[in-house]
mmCIF file of C-alpha atoms and ligand atoms in Angstrom:
data_model
loop_
_atom_site.group_PDB
_atom_site.id
_atom_site.type_symbol
_atom_site.label_atom_id
_atom_site.label_comp_id
_atom_site.label_asym_id
_atom_site.label_seq_id
_atom_site.Cartn_x
_atom_site.Cartn_y
_atom_site.Cartn_z
ATOM 1 C CA MET A 1 -65.443 -51.220 -15.835
ATOM 2 C CA ALA A 2 -67.758 -50.140 -17.243
ATOM 3 C CA THR A 3 -70.897 -51.135 -15.419
ATOM 4 C CA PRO A 4 -73.471 -51.428 -17.969
ATOM 5 C CA ASP A 5 -76.840 -48.850 -17.669
ATOM 6 C CA LEU A 6 -80.307 -48.506 -19.037
ATOM 7 C CA ASP A 7 -79.348 -47.807 -22.482
ATOM 8 C CA SER A 8 -77.918 -50.981 -23.285
ATOM 9 C CA LEU A 9 -80.634 -52.002 -21.552
ATOM 10 C CA LEU A 10 -83.731 -50.990 -23.772
ATOM 11 C CA GLN A 11 -81.148 -50.816 -27.109
ATOM 12 C CA GLY A 12 -81.157 -54.999 -26.493
ATOM 13 C CA GLY A 13 -86.069 -54.051 -26.761
ATOM 14 C CA VAL A 14 -87.373 -54.864 -23.608
ATOM 15 C CA ARG A 15 -91.325 -54.320 -24.877
ATOM 16 C CA GLY A 16 -93.624 -57.211 -22.986
ATOM 17 C CA GLU A 17 -91.060 -57.708 -20.480
ATOM 18 C CA ARG A 18 -90.555 -57.650 -17.105
ATOM 19 C CA VAL A 19 -88.011 -56.190 -16.128
ATOM 20 C CA PHE A 20 -87.620 -56.148 -11.723
ATOM 21 C CA VAL A 21 -86.807 -52.493 -10.091
ATOM 22 C CA ARG A 22 -84.625 -52.810 -6.869
ATOM 23 C CA ALA A 23 -85.280 -48.626 -6.170
ATOM 24 C CA ASP A 24 -85.055 -47.410 -3.151
ATOM 25 C CA LEU A 25 -88.305 -45.689 -1.936
ATOM 26 C CA ASN A 26 -87.528 -45.267 1.872
ATOM 27 C CA VAL A 27 -89.113 -42.770 2.433
ATOM 28 C CA PRO A 28 -89.850 -41.243 5.608
ATOM 29 C CA LEU A 29 -93.680 -42.053 6.868
ATOM 30 C CA VAL A 30 -95.829 -40.891 9.468
ATOM 31 C CA ASP A 31 -99.475 -42.122 10.293
ATOM 32 C CA GLY A 32 -98.224 -43.495 7.231
ATOM 33 C CA ARG A 33 -97.895 -40.509 5.648
ATOM 34 C CA ILE A 34 -94.854 -39.454 3.273
ATOM 35 C CA ARG A 35 -93.372 -36.725 5.109
ATOM 36 C CA ASP A 36 -90.805 -36.413 2.610
ATOM 37 C CA ASP A 37 -91.475 -37.535 -1.249
ATOM 38 C CA THR A 38 -87.905 -36.710 -2.537
ATOM 39 C CA ARG A 39 -86.885 -40.209 -3.508
ATOM 40 C CA ILE A 40 -90.119 -41.300 -4.943
ATOM 41 C CA ARG A 41 -89.433 -38.575 -7.338
ATOM 42 C CA ALA A 42 -85.942 -39.321 -7.851
ATOM 43 C CA SER A 43 -86.417 -42.544 -8.559
ATOM 44 C CA VAL A 44 -89.133 -41.616 -11.356
ATOM 45 C CA PRO A 45 -86.831 -40.915 -14.826
ATOM 46 C CA THR A 46 -85.930 -44.531 -14.170
ATOM 47 C CA LEU A 47 -89.518 -45.901 -14.678
ATOM 48 C CA ARG A 48 -90.139 -43.653 -16.949
ATOM 49 C CA ARG A 49 -88.002 -44.605 -19.735
ATOM 50 C CA LEU A 50 -89.078 -48.298 -18.968
ATOM 51 C CA VAL A 51 -92.192 -47.885 -19.139
ATOM 52 C CA ASP A 52 -92.436 -45.288 -22.014
ATOM 53 C CA ALA A 53 -90.426 -48.585 -23.783
ATOM 54 C CA GLY A 54 -92.921 -50.798 -23.110
ATOM 55 C CA ALA A 55 -91.906 -52.702 -20.111
ATOM 56 C CA ARG A 56 -93.805 -54.456 -17.141
ATOM 57 C CA VAL A 57 -91.923 -52.661 -14.334
ATOM 58 C CA VAL A 58 -91.907 -55.081 -11.466
ATOM 59 C CA LEU A 59 -90.641 -52.833 -8.479
ATOM 60 C CA ALA A 60 -89.271 -53.436 -4.583
ATOM 61 C CA SER A 61 -87.964 -51.313 -1.627
ATOM 62 C CA HIS A 62 -87.356 -51.780 1.291
ATOM 63 C CA LEU A 63 -88.824 -48.951 4.144
ATOM 64 C CA GLY A 64 -87.764 -48.622 7.589
ATOM 65 C CA ARG A 65 -86.078 -51.083 9.669
ATOM 66 C CA PRO A 66 -89.328 -53.716 10.070
ATOM 67 C CA LYS A 67 -87.122 -56.618 10.563
ATOM 68 C CA GLY A 68 -88.258 -59.773 8.822
ATOM 69 C CA ARG A 69 -92.201 -59.651 9.197
ATOM 70 C CA PHE A 70 -94.996 -57.370 8.436
ATOM 71 C CA ASP A 71 -95.351 -54.297 9.983
ATOM 72 C CA PRO A 72 -98.013 -52.136 9.447
ATOM 73 C CA ASP A 73 -96.107 -48.636 9.483
ATOM 74 C CA ALA A 74 -93.434 -49.711 6.702
ATOM 75 C CA SER A 75 -95.808 -50.400 4.833
ATOM 76 C CA LEU A 76 -94.957 -49.349 1.145
ATOM 77 C CA LYS A 77 -98.574 -48.935 -0.148
ATOM 78 C CA PRO A 78 -99.114 -44.772 0.244
ATOM 79 C CA VAL A 79 -95.851 -44.866 -2.139
ATOM 80 C CA ALA A 80 -97.254 -46.232 -4.596
ATOM 81 C CA ARG A 81 -99.901 -43.554 -4.571
ATOM 82 C CA ARG A 82 -97.672 -41.258 -4.628
ATOM 83 C CA LEU A 83 -95.903 -42.867 -7.268
ATOM 84 C CA ALA A 84 -98.312 -43.205 -9.613
ATOM 85 C CA GLU A 85 -99.330 -39.009 -9.696
ATOM 86 C CA LEU A 86 -95.812 -38.246 -10.173
ATOM 87 C CA LEU A 87 -95.181 -41.170 -13.182
ATOM 88 C CA GLY A 88 -99.069 -39.771 -14.257
ATOM 89 C CA THR A 89 -99.550 -43.549 -14.922
ATOM 90 C CA PRO A 90 -101.470 -46.747 -12.553
ATOM 91 C CA VAL A 91 -99.303 -48.004 -10.128
ATOM 92 C CA ALA A 92 -100.356 -51.659 -9.006
ATOM 93 C CA PHE A 93 -99.533 -53.015 -5.430
ATOM 94 C CA CYS A 94 -99.762 -56.721 -3.916
ATOM 95 C CA ASP A 95 -99.107 -57.031 -0.639
ATOM 96 C CA ASP A 96 -96.442 -59.667 -0.806
ATOM 97 C CA CYS A 97 -93.378 -59.073 -2.465
ATOM 98 C CA VAL A 98 -92.722 -62.743 -3.250
ATOM 99 C CA GLY A 99 -95.378 -65.953 -3.896
ATOM 100 C CA ASP A 100 -98.825 -66.291 -6.190
ATOM 101 C CA ALA A 101 -100.217 -63.173 -4.805
ATOM 102 C CA ALA A 102 -96.987 -61.686 -6.190
ATOM 103 C CA ALA A 103 -97.713 -64.129 -9.345
ATOM 104 C CA LYS A 104 -100.968 -63.483 -9.975
ATOM 105 C CA ALA A 105 -100.116 -59.119 -9.697
ATOM 106 C CA VAL A 106 -96.807 -59.437 -12.475
ATOM 107 C CA SER A 107 -99.465 -61.515 -14.912
ATOM 108 C CA GLU A 108 -101.796 -58.849 -14.880
ATOM 109 C CA LEU A 109 -99.439 -55.895 -15.875
ATOM 110 C CA PRO A 110 -100.213 -54.893 -19.468
ATOM 111 C CA ASP A 111 -97.206 -53.541 -21.334
ATOM 112 C CA GLY A 112 -95.910 -50.000 -19.600
ATOM 113 C CA GLY A 113 -97.728 -51.472 -16.485
ATOM 114 C CA VAL A 114 -95.924 -50.541 -13.332
ATOM 115 C CA LEU A 115 -96.433 -53.097 -9.437
ATOM 116 C CA LEU A 116 -95.080 -51.499 -6.721
ATOM 117 C CA LEU A 117 -93.977 -54.989 -4.717
ATOM 118 C CA GLU A 118 -95.037 -54.643 -0.564
ATOM 119 C CA ASN A 119 -91.442 -53.980 1.780
ATOM 120 C CA LEU A 120 -88.620 -56.929 0.923
ATOM 121 C CA ARG A 121 -87.604 -56.610 4.414
ATOM 122 C CA PHE A 122 -90.945 -58.205 5.521
ATOM 123 C CA HIS A 123 -89.045 -61.156 4.820
ATOM 124 C CA ALA A 124 -85.586 -62.166 6.792
ATOM 125 C CA GLY A 125 -84.404 -63.505 3.236
ATOM 126 C CA GLU A 126 -83.766 -59.847 1.856
ATOM 127 C CA THR A 127 -81.345 -58.333 4.167
ATOM 128 C CA ALA A 128 -79.849 -62.538 4.396
ATOM 129 C CA ASN A 129 -79.260 -62.838 0.166
ATOM 130 C CA ASP A 130 -81.526 -66.120 1.316
ATOM 131 C CA PRO A 131 -81.108 -67.724 -2.251
ATOM 132 C CA GLU A 132 -84.238 -69.210 -2.199
ATOM 133 C CA PHE A 133 -85.762 -65.420 -1.129
ATOM 134 C CA ALA A 134 -83.538 -64.823 -4.385
ATOM 135 C CA ASP A 135 -85.443 -67.757 -6.840
ATOM 136 C CA ALA A 136 -88.720 -66.338 -5.388
ATOM 137 C CA LEU A 137 -87.777 -62.629 -6.293
ATOM 138 C CA ALA A 138 -86.030 -64.389 -10.183
ATOM 139 C CA GLU A 139 -89.278 -66.146 -11.332
ATOM 140 C CA LEU A 140 -91.156 -62.847 -11.065
ATOM 141 C CA ALA A 141 -88.844 -61.233 -14.035
ATOM 142 C CA ASP A 142 -86.764 -60.862 -17.045
ATOM 143 C CA ALA A 143 -84.198 -58.290 -16.315
ATOM 144 C CA TYR A 144 -82.534 -56.542 -13.334
ATOM 145 C CA VAL A 145 -82.721 -52.617 -13.305
ATOM 146 C CA ASN A 146 -80.668 -51.441 -9.366
ATOM 147 C CA ASP A 147 -81.478 -47.891 -9.166
ATOM 148 C CA ALA A 148 -80.992 -48.054 -5.310
ATOM 149 C CA PHE A 149 -76.891 -47.162 -5.097
ATOM 150 C CA GLY A 150 -77.675 -46.526 -1.140
ATOM 151 C CA THR A 151 -78.167 -50.049 -0.674
ATOM 152 C CA ALA A 152 -75.459 -50.948 -3.111
ATOM 153 C CA HIS A 153 -72.719 -51.474 -0.432
ATOM 154 C CA ARG A 154 -74.942 -54.208 0.614
ATOM 155 C CA ALA A 155 -74.976 -58.664 -0.708
ATOM 156 C CA HIS A 156 -78.794 -58.229 0.256
ATOM 157 C CA ALA A 157 -81.381 -60.901 -2.134
ATOM 158 C CA SER A 158 -82.126 -57.841 -4.125
ATOM 159 C CA THR A 159 -79.100 -56.200 -4.847
ATOM 160 C CA VAL A 160 -76.888 -59.212 -5.678
ATOM 161 C CA GLY A 161 -79.201 -62.833 -5.411
ATOM 162 C CA VAL A 162 -82.553 -61.706 -8.087
ATOM 163 C CA ALA A 163 -79.309 -59.734 -10.297
ATOM 164 C CA GLU A 164 -77.259 -63.278 -10.414
ATOM 165 C CA ARG A 165 -80.815 -64.855 -12.209
ATOM 166 C CA LEU A 166 -81.155 -62.963 -13.961
ATOM 167 C CA PRO A 167 -79.133 -62.592 -17.416
ATOM 168 C CA ARG A 168 -80.103 -58.888 -18.486
ATOM 169 C CA ARG A 169 -79.094 -56.186 -16.166
ATOM 170 C CA ALA A 170 -78.345 -52.586 -16.037
ATOM 171 C CA ALA A 171 -77.663 -49.730 -13.309
ATOM 172 C CA GLY A 172 -80.861 -47.657 -13.743
ATOM 173 C CA ASP A 173 -79.971 -43.488 -14.269
ATOM 174 C CA LEU A 174 -80.165 -41.996 -10.554
ATOM 175 C CA MET A 175 -77.502 -45.490 -9.939
ATOM 176 C CA MET A 176 -75.190 -44.471 -12.584
ATOM 177 C CA ALA A 177 -74.926 -41.016 -11.815
ATOM 178 C CA GLU A 178 -73.782 -41.977 -8.523
ATOM 179 C CA LEU A 179 -71.528 -43.753 -9.679
ATOM 180 C CA ARG A 180 -69.646 -41.035 -12.477
ATOM 181 C CA HIS A 181 -70.234 -38.669 -10.190
ATOM 182 C CA LEU A 182 -68.165 -40.857 -7.200
ATOM 183 C CA GLN A 183 -65.349 -42.021 -9.562
ATOM 184 C CA VAL A 184 -64.205 -38.490 -9.764
ATOM 185 C CA ILE A 185 -62.860 -38.387 -5.911
ATOM 186 C CA ARG A 186 -61.438 -41.817 -6.990
ATOM 187 C CA GLU A 187 -59.434 -39.907 -10.246
ATOM 188 C CA PRO A 188 -59.855 -35.967 -8.653
ATOM 189 C CA GLU A 189 -58.312 -33.298 -10.733
ATOM 190 C CA ARG A 190 -55.628 -32.394 -7.885
ATOM 191 C CA PRO A 191 -55.682 -30.784 -5.491
ATOM 192 C CA LEU A 192 -58.139 -33.044 -3.702
ATOM 193 C CA LEU A 193 -59.623 -31.667 -0.458
ATOM 194 C CA VAL A 194 -61.282 -34.459 1.906
ATOM 195 C CA LEU A 195 -63.305 -32.554 4.721
ATOM 196 C CA LEU A 196 -64.429 -35.208 7.267
ATOM 197 C CA GLY A 197 -66.906 -34.295 9.884
ATOM 198 C CA GLY A 198 -69.172 -36.029 12.191
ATOM 199 C CA ALA A 199 -69.789 -37.939 14.933
ATOM 200 C CA LYS A 200 -66.893 -39.955 15.430
ATOM 201 C CA VAL A 201 -63.617 -41.775 14.295
ATOM 202 C CA SER A 202 -65.069 -45.313 15.013
ATOM 203 C CA ASP A 203 -67.619 -44.666 12.016
ATOM 204 C CA LYS A 204 -65.275 -42.820 9.517
ATOM 205 C CA LEU A 205 -61.804 -45.023 10.247
ATOM 206 C CA ALA A 206 -61.743 -47.085 6.629
ATOM 207 C CA VAL A 207 -62.499 -44.067 4.397
ATOM 208 C CA LEU A 208 -60.013 -41.595 7.076
ATOM 209 C CA GLU A 209 -57.291 -44.372 6.362
ATOM 210 C CA ALA A 210 -58.216 -44.670 2.497
ATOM 211 C CA LEU A 211 -58.305 -41.391 1.870
ATOM 212 C CA ALA A 212 -55.356 -39.662 4.190
ATOM 213 C CA PRO A 213 -53.141 -40.504 2.248
ATOM 214 C CA ARG A 214 -54.408 -40.324 -1.538
ATOM 215 C CA ALA A 215 -56.042 -36.338 -0.689
ATOM 216 C CA GLU A 216 -53.395 -33.428 -0.598
ATOM 217 C CA THR A 217 -55.760 -32.118 2.448
ATOM 218 C CA LEU A 218 -57.704 -33.552 4.990
ATOM 219 C CA ALA A 219 -59.352 -31.597 7.197
ATOM 220 C CA ILE A 220 -60.692 -32.837 10.075
ATOM 221 C CA GLY A 221 -64.151 -31.195 11.952
ATOM 222 C CA GLY A 222 -66.701 -32.531 14.324
ATOM 223 C CA ALA A 223 -66.723 -34.541 16.985
ATOM 224 C CA MET A 224 -64.489 -37.127 15.525
ATOM 225 C CA THR A 225 -61.258 -33.817 15.868
ATOM 226 C CA PHE A 226 -61.819 -34.357 20.053
ATOM 227 C CA THR A 227 -59.974 -37.649 18.980
ATOM 228 C CA PHE A 228 -57.188 -36.512 16.560
ATOM 229 C CA MET A 229 -56.681 -33.723 19.292
ATOM 230 C CA ALA A 230 -56.131 -36.258 22.424
ATOM 231 C CA ALA A 231 -53.941 -38.188 20.106
ATOM 232 C CA ARG A 232 -51.504 -35.443 19.629
ATOM 233 C CA GLY A 233 -51.996 -35.249 23.690
ATOM 234 C CA GLU A 234 -54.006 -31.644 23.099
ATOM 235 C CA PRO A 235 -56.699 -30.787 25.849
ATOM 236 C CA ILE A 236 -60.313 -31.833 24.679
ATOM 237 C CA GLY A 237 -61.787 -30.873 28.373
ATOM 238 C CA ASP A 238 -65.082 -32.604 28.287
ATOM 239 C CA SER A 239 -65.087 -32.752 24.372
ATOM 240 C CA ARG A 240 -66.804 -36.176 23.242
ATOM 241 C CA PHE A 241 -64.879 -38.446 22.244
ATOM 242 C CA GLU A 242 -63.105 -42.099 21.523
ATOM 243 C CA PRO A 243 -60.341 -43.774 24.126
ATOM 244 C CA GLU A 244 -60.289 -46.950 22.088
ATOM 245 C CA ARG A 245 -59.535 -44.987 18.830
ATOM 246 C CA ILE A 246 -56.705 -43.227 20.083
ATOM 247 C CA ASP A 247 -53.633 -45.629 18.330
ATOM 248 C CA ASP A 248 -56.114 -45.455 15.187
ATOM 249 C CA ALA A 249 -56.335 -41.187 14.570
ATOM 250 C CA LEU A 250 -52.111 -42.169 15.532
ATOM 251 C CA ARG A 251 -51.901 -44.550 12.707
ATOM 252 C CA VAL A 252 -54.087 -42.046 9.972
ATOM 253 C CA GLU A 253 -51.752 -39.231 10.922
ATOM 254 C CA ARG A 254 -48.470 -41.253 10.006
ATOM 255 C CA ALA A 255 -50.198 -42.959 7.403
ATOM 256 C CA SER A 256 -50.924 -38.871 6.090
ATOM 257 C CA ALA A 257 -47.608 -38.101 7.156
ATOM 258 C CA ALA A 258 -45.897 -40.648 5.484
ATOM 259 C CA ALA A 259 -47.580 -40.599 1.801
ATOM 260 C CA GLY A 260 -46.169 -36.379 2.404
ATOM 261 C CA ARG A 261 -50.536 -34.934 2.993
ATOM 262 C CA ARG A 262 -51.259 -32.715 4.829
ATOM 263 C CA LEU A 263 -53.918 -33.288 7.491
ATOM 264 C CA LEU A 264 -55.796 -30.318 8.978
ATOM 265 C CA LEU A 265 -57.504 -30.071 12.530
ATOM 266 C CA PRO A 266 -59.411 -27.367 13.970
ATOM 267 C CA SER A 267 -56.939 -24.108 15.210
ATOM 268 C CA ASP A 268 -60.464 -22.534 17.264
ATOM 269 C CA HIS A 269 -63.598 -24.277 18.669
ATOM 270 C CA VAL A 270 -67.162 -23.335 19.543
ATOM 271 C CA ILE A 271 -67.848 -24.321 23.720
ATOM 272 C CA ALA A 272 -70.481 -24.493 26.162
ATOM 273 C CA GLU A 273 -70.173 -25.405 29.972
ATOM 274 C CA SER A 274 -73.151 -28.124 28.883
ATOM 275 C CA LEU A 275 -75.081 -29.837 26.119
ATOM 276 C CA ASP A 276 -78.123 -27.252 26.861
ATOM 277 C CA ALA A 277 -79.127 -25.187 23.580
ATOM 278 C CA ASP A 278 -78.740 -22.368 26.114
ATOM 279 C CA ALA A 279 -76.096 -23.058 27.460
ATOM 280 C CA PRO A 280 -73.551 -19.771 26.803
ATOM 281 C CA SER A 281 -71.012 -20.667 24.847
ATOM 282 C CA ARG A 282 -67.386 -18.670 23.403
ATOM 283 C CA VAL A 283 -65.108 -18.730 20.566
ATOM 284 C CA ALA A 284 -62.351 -20.934 21.886
ATOM 285 C CA ASN A 285 -58.301 -21.822 20.432
ATOM 286 C CA THR A 286 -57.585 -23.773 23.262
ATOM 287 C CA ILE A 287 -60.073 -26.242 25.285
ATOM 288 C CA PRO A 288 -60.465 -25.153 29.419
ATOM 289 C CA ASP A 289 -60.896 -27.750 31.564
ATOM 290 C CA GLY A 290 -64.862 -28.782 32.560
ATOM 291 C CA TRP A 291 -65.352 -27.389 29.029
ATOM 292 C CA ILE A 292 -66.995 -28.943 25.727
ATOM 293 C CA ALA A 293 -66.332 -28.165 21.925
ATOM 294 C CA LEU A 294 -69.237 -28.491 19.923
ATOM 295 C CA ASP A 295 -68.588 -26.548 16.849
ATOM 296 C CA ILE A 296 -65.187 -25.491 15.113
ATOM 297 C CA GLY A 297 -64.408 -21.339 15.641
ATOM 298 C CA PRO A 298 -64.599 -18.671 12.758
ATOM 299 C CA GLU A 299 -61.152 -18.970 11.743
ATOM 300 C CA THR A 300 -61.207 -22.839 11.136
ATOM 301 C CA ALA A 301 -63.648 -22.039 8.907
ATOM 302 C CA ARG A 302 -62.246 -19.432 7.036
ATOM 303 C CA ARG A 303 -58.809 -21.411 7.325
ATOM 304 C CA TYR A 304 -61.048 -24.443 5.199
ATOM 305 C CA VAL A 305 -63.086 -22.818 2.925
ATOM 306 C CA ASP A 306 -59.646 -21.412 1.672
ATOM 307 C CA GLU A 307 -58.356 -24.779 1.409
ATOM 308 C CA ALA A 308 -61.836 -25.385 -0.397
ATOM 309 C CA LYS A 309 -61.015 -22.362 -3.033
ATOM 310 C CA ARG A 310 -57.909 -23.452 -3.858
ATOM 311 C CA ALA A 311 -58.841 -27.419 -4.758
ATOM 312 C CA ARG A 312 -59.521 -28.705 -7.837
ATOM 313 C CA THR A 313 -61.891 -31.869 -6.760
ATOM 314 C CA VAL A 314 -63.468 -31.252 -2.839
ATOM 315 C CA PHE A 315 -65.167 -34.390 -1.636
ATOM 316 C CA TRP A 316 -67.070 -33.658 2.169
ATOM 317 C CA ASN A 317 -69.019 -35.708 5.054
ATOM 318 C CA GLY A 318 -70.320 -35.062 7.934
ATOM 319 C CA PRO A 319 -70.867 -31.763 9.880
ATOM 320 C CA MET A 320 -68.670 -29.693 11.511
ATOM 321 C CA GLY A 321 -70.582 -29.273 14.664
ATOM 322 C CA MET A 322 -73.062 -29.840 16.380
ATOM 323 C CA PHE A 323 -75.412 -28.434 13.482
ATOM 324 C CA GLU A 324 -78.985 -29.451 14.465
ATOM 325 C CA ILE A 325 -78.379 -26.930 17.281
ATOM 326 C CA ASP A 326 -78.261 -23.455 15.974
ATOM 327 C CA ALA A 327 -75.722 -21.578 18.542
ATOM 328 C CA TYR A 328 -73.434 -24.764 16.712
ATOM 329 C CA ALA A 329 -74.669 -24.162 13.016
ATOM 330 C CA ALA A 330 -71.560 -21.327 11.897
ATOM 331 C CA GLY A 331 -69.389 -23.692 10.992
ATOM 332 C CA THR A 332 -71.410 -26.421 9.385
ATOM 333 C CA ARG A 333 -73.337 -23.409 7.088
ATOM 334 C CA SER A 334 -69.517 -21.471 6.652
ATOM 335 C CA VAL A 335 -68.145 -24.790 4.976
ATOM 336 C CA ALA A 336 -71.298 -25.711 2.591
ATOM 337 C CA ALA A 337 -71.443 -21.727 1.995
ATOM 338 C CA GLY A 338 -67.452 -21.917 1.008
ATOM 339 C CA LEU A 339 -67.943 -25.066 -0.673
ATOM 340 C CA ALA A 340 -70.438 -23.076 -3.084
ATOM 341 C CA GLU A 341 -68.545 -20.590 -4.386
ATOM 342 C CA SER A 342 -65.535 -22.941 -4.445
ATOM 343 C CA ASP A 343 -64.475 -23.675 -8.657
ATOM 344 C CA ALA A 344 -63.426 -27.206 -7.694
ATOM 345 C CA THR A 345 -65.280 -30.460 -8.545
ATOM 346 C CA THR A 346 -67.856 -30.847 -5.155
ATOM 347 C CA VAL A 347 -69.531 -33.489 -4.156
ATOM 348 C CA ILE A 348 -71.122 -34.083 -0.671
ATOM 349 C CA GLY A 349 -71.726 -37.413 0.875
ATOM 350 C CA GLY A 350 -73.966 -38.263 4.323
ATOM 351 C CA GLY A 351 -77.450 -37.662 5.452
ATOM 352 C CA ASP A 352 -76.211 -35.100 8.452
ATOM 353 C CA SER A 353 -73.846 -33.275 5.307
ATOM 354 C CA LEU A 354 -76.821 -33.402 2.979
ATOM 355 C CA ALA A 355 -79.509 -32.085 5.567
ATOM 356 C CA ALA A 356 -77.176 -28.720 6.689
ATOM 357 C CA VAL A 357 -77.141 -28.240 2.735
ATOM 358 C CA ASN A 358 -80.704 -28.540 2.210
ATOM 359 C CA GLN A 359 -81.582 -26.356 4.786
ATOM 360 C CA LEU A 360 -79.317 -24.078 3.329
ATOM 361 C CA GLY A 361 -80.847 -24.109 0.254
ATOM 362 C CA ILE A 362 -77.529 -24.275 -1.545
ATOM 363 C CA GLY A 363 -78.121 -27.699 -2.894
ATOM 364 C CA ASP A 364 -78.001 -26.484 -6.976
ATOM 365 C CA ARG A 365 -74.955 -25.280 -6.290
ATOM 366 C CA ILE A 366 -73.100 -28.255 -5.547
ATOM 367 C CA ASP A 367 -72.011 -30.033 -8.523
ATOM 368 C CA HIS A 368 -72.672 -33.825 -6.429
ATOM 369 C CA LEU A 369 -75.775 -34.197 -3.595
ATOM 370 C CA SER A 370 -74.628 -37.892 -3.542
ATOM 371 C CA THR A 371 -77.629 -40.131 -1.500
ATOM 372 C CA GLY A 372 -75.837 -42.863 -0.718
ATOM 373 C CA GLY A 373 -74.372 -42.772 2.811
ATOM 374 C CA GLY A 374 -72.315 -45.910 3.889
ATOM 375 C CA ALA A 375 -72.317 -46.476 0.104
ATOM 376 C CA SER A 376 -70.778 -43.249 -0.733
ATOM 377 C CA LEU A 377 -67.919 -43.519 1.455
ATOM 378 C CA GLU A 378 -67.433 -47.650 0.360
ATOM 379 C CA PHE A 379 -67.252 -46.730 -2.937
ATOM 380 C CA VAL A 380 -64.337 -43.316 -2.451
ATOM 381 C CA GLN A 381 -62.698 -45.179 -0.599
ATOM 382 C CA GLY A 382 -62.246 -47.900 -3.301
ATOM 383 C CA LEU A 383 -64.273 -50.409 -2.092
ATOM 384 C CA THR A 384 -66.101 -52.885 -5.016
ATOM 385 C CA LEU A 385 -69.606 -52.391 -4.373
ATOM 386 C CA PRO A 386 -72.066 -55.495 -4.341
ATOM 387 C CA GLY A 387 -74.413 -54.319 -5.656
ATOM 388 C CA VAL A 388 -72.566 -52.991 -8.667
ATOM 389 C CA ALA A 389 -70.486 -56.311 -9.032
ATOM 390 C CA ALA A 390 -73.587 -57.786 -9.551
ATOM 391 C CA LEU A 391 -74.640 -56.003 -12.479
ATOM 392 C CA GLY A 392 -71.085 -57.206 -14.324
ATOM 393 C CA ASP A 393 -69.518 -55.312 -17.016
HETATM 394 P P1 LIG B 401 -73.333 -37.429 8.708
HETATM 395 O O1 LIG B 401 -74.635 -38.953 8.476
HETATM 396 O O2 LIG B 401 -73.209 -36.729 7.643
HETATM 397 O O3 LIG B 401 -72.908 -39.081 7.609
HETATM 398 P P2 LIG B 401 -72.170 -38.251 10.772
HETATM 399 O O4 LIG B 401 -73.747 -39.166 11.311
HETATM 400 O O5 LIG B 401 -70.796 -38.751 10.825
HETATM 401 O O6 LIG B 401 -72.934 -37.535 9.705
HETATM 402 O O7 LIG B 401 -71.933 -37.753 11.799
HETATM 403 C C1 LIG B 401 -73.503 -36.121 12.357
HETATM 404 C C2 LIG B 401 -73.342 -36.043 14.555
HETATM 405 O O8 LIG B 401 -72.306 -35.722 14.379
HETATM 406 C C3 LIG B 401 -74.608 -35.241 14.739
HETATM 407 O O9 LIG B 401 -75.942 -35.722 14.720
HETATM 408 C C4 LIG B 401 -73.531 -33.765 15.142
HETATM 409 O O10 LIG B 401 -75.061 -33.233 15.965
HETATM 410 C C5 LIG B 401 -72.668 -34.544 16.422
HETATM 411 N N1 LIG B 401 -71.017 -33.862 15.760
HETATM 412 C C6 LIG B 401 -70.809 -33.417 15.251
HETATM 413 N N2 LIG B 401 -69.523 -32.571 16.304
HETATM 414 C C7 LIG B 401 -70.101 -32.837 16.777
HETATM 415 C C8 LIG B 401 -69.292 -32.427 18.244
HETATM 416 N N3 LIG B 401 -68.569 -31.372 18.486
HETATM 417 N N4 LIG B 401 -70.028 -32.689 19.410
HETATM 418 C C9 LIG B 401 -70.221 -33.556 19.656
HETATM 419 N N5 LIG B 401 -71.508 -34.569 18.446
HETATM 420 C C10 LIG B 401 -70.818 -33.851 17.266
HETATM 421 MG MG1 LIG B 402 -75.185 -39.619 9.775
#
């Protein structure tokens, strides 16, 4: 399936056309100030191409979780100001994303002009993909561009409803880059190593089930380790685990074995007697009663880094330990550093894993940092994302 890209849309000509752009401008705001403008910056290339081609850009995004009604703390207004600076062109703002005010603001757009609509999620119709709300959005435009990969796994009005109502549509440059890089994990050069960590088996069960039989090696870290260890009957002390997921963990183990794949668990751990940041910790191969494992140990980190060096393709999601606390960050850091040194094609997804890589300042040595979170995980499983399917081929 070839998703139509911006080139194909621009070839058809967009001068004077109203182009609805669904971007991801969901930036962290504190007291109306933008704390990190990475997502705004990332949206600029697609917007610049449309502006340069003379399109009338009708830009829309969600921000936060305002639950279907106006919330001044989730207004996109500060984003319009920042975007204008980054684009070097005025960005008009409309304090509703549908209705007469929006229609009027769109009608006042010059060729090459940009209008940012207020937060889509101030209307409950957005996440419900309500047909009337989708109609109201679609009335504002002639063509559709989706550059928000992170919401492409959700069938919302702005990701699916509007796309279905506008005959000319395309994926923006950010969306295309995500699809291209994550496709490598679907059709990897072998061997493929999948490193999965993070909090819970339940969050990652679908991806575990999909990738355990497909990856030559699946290496587990993070708190989900202890559900797998409990399933094997190994001692886990007081480490966090999910008793109701033990059967799922066993099923993943069996699927891996049946496909002749390897499923690796940590062979040593950093353990502590409590979660206090200053509680004494030590490295152990077995977790004693009353102790909590909070990071993979140095031997495990070495094993996983060796695997990354032997692999041709690596996908990593989820930290190896409670990396927010410095004492338990070494495992995650070592694995990140090992990936940066590997000759394999390396792709990292997940909010917390990306935070760890950015902390280390090694993002430029990873082939692709996926901004997608849930969308990346669904895509690498082989699922069709509704927001991508809606763009057609
Ligand atoms: P991502 O956002 O990259 O997908 P997750 O949200 O699944 O990752 O998991 C991240 C969380 O898992 C972090 O808050 C981290 O502290 C926690 N975590 C990792 N290892 C452990 C552990 N051994 N014990 C408790 N929490 C852990
Ligand atoms: Mg997370």
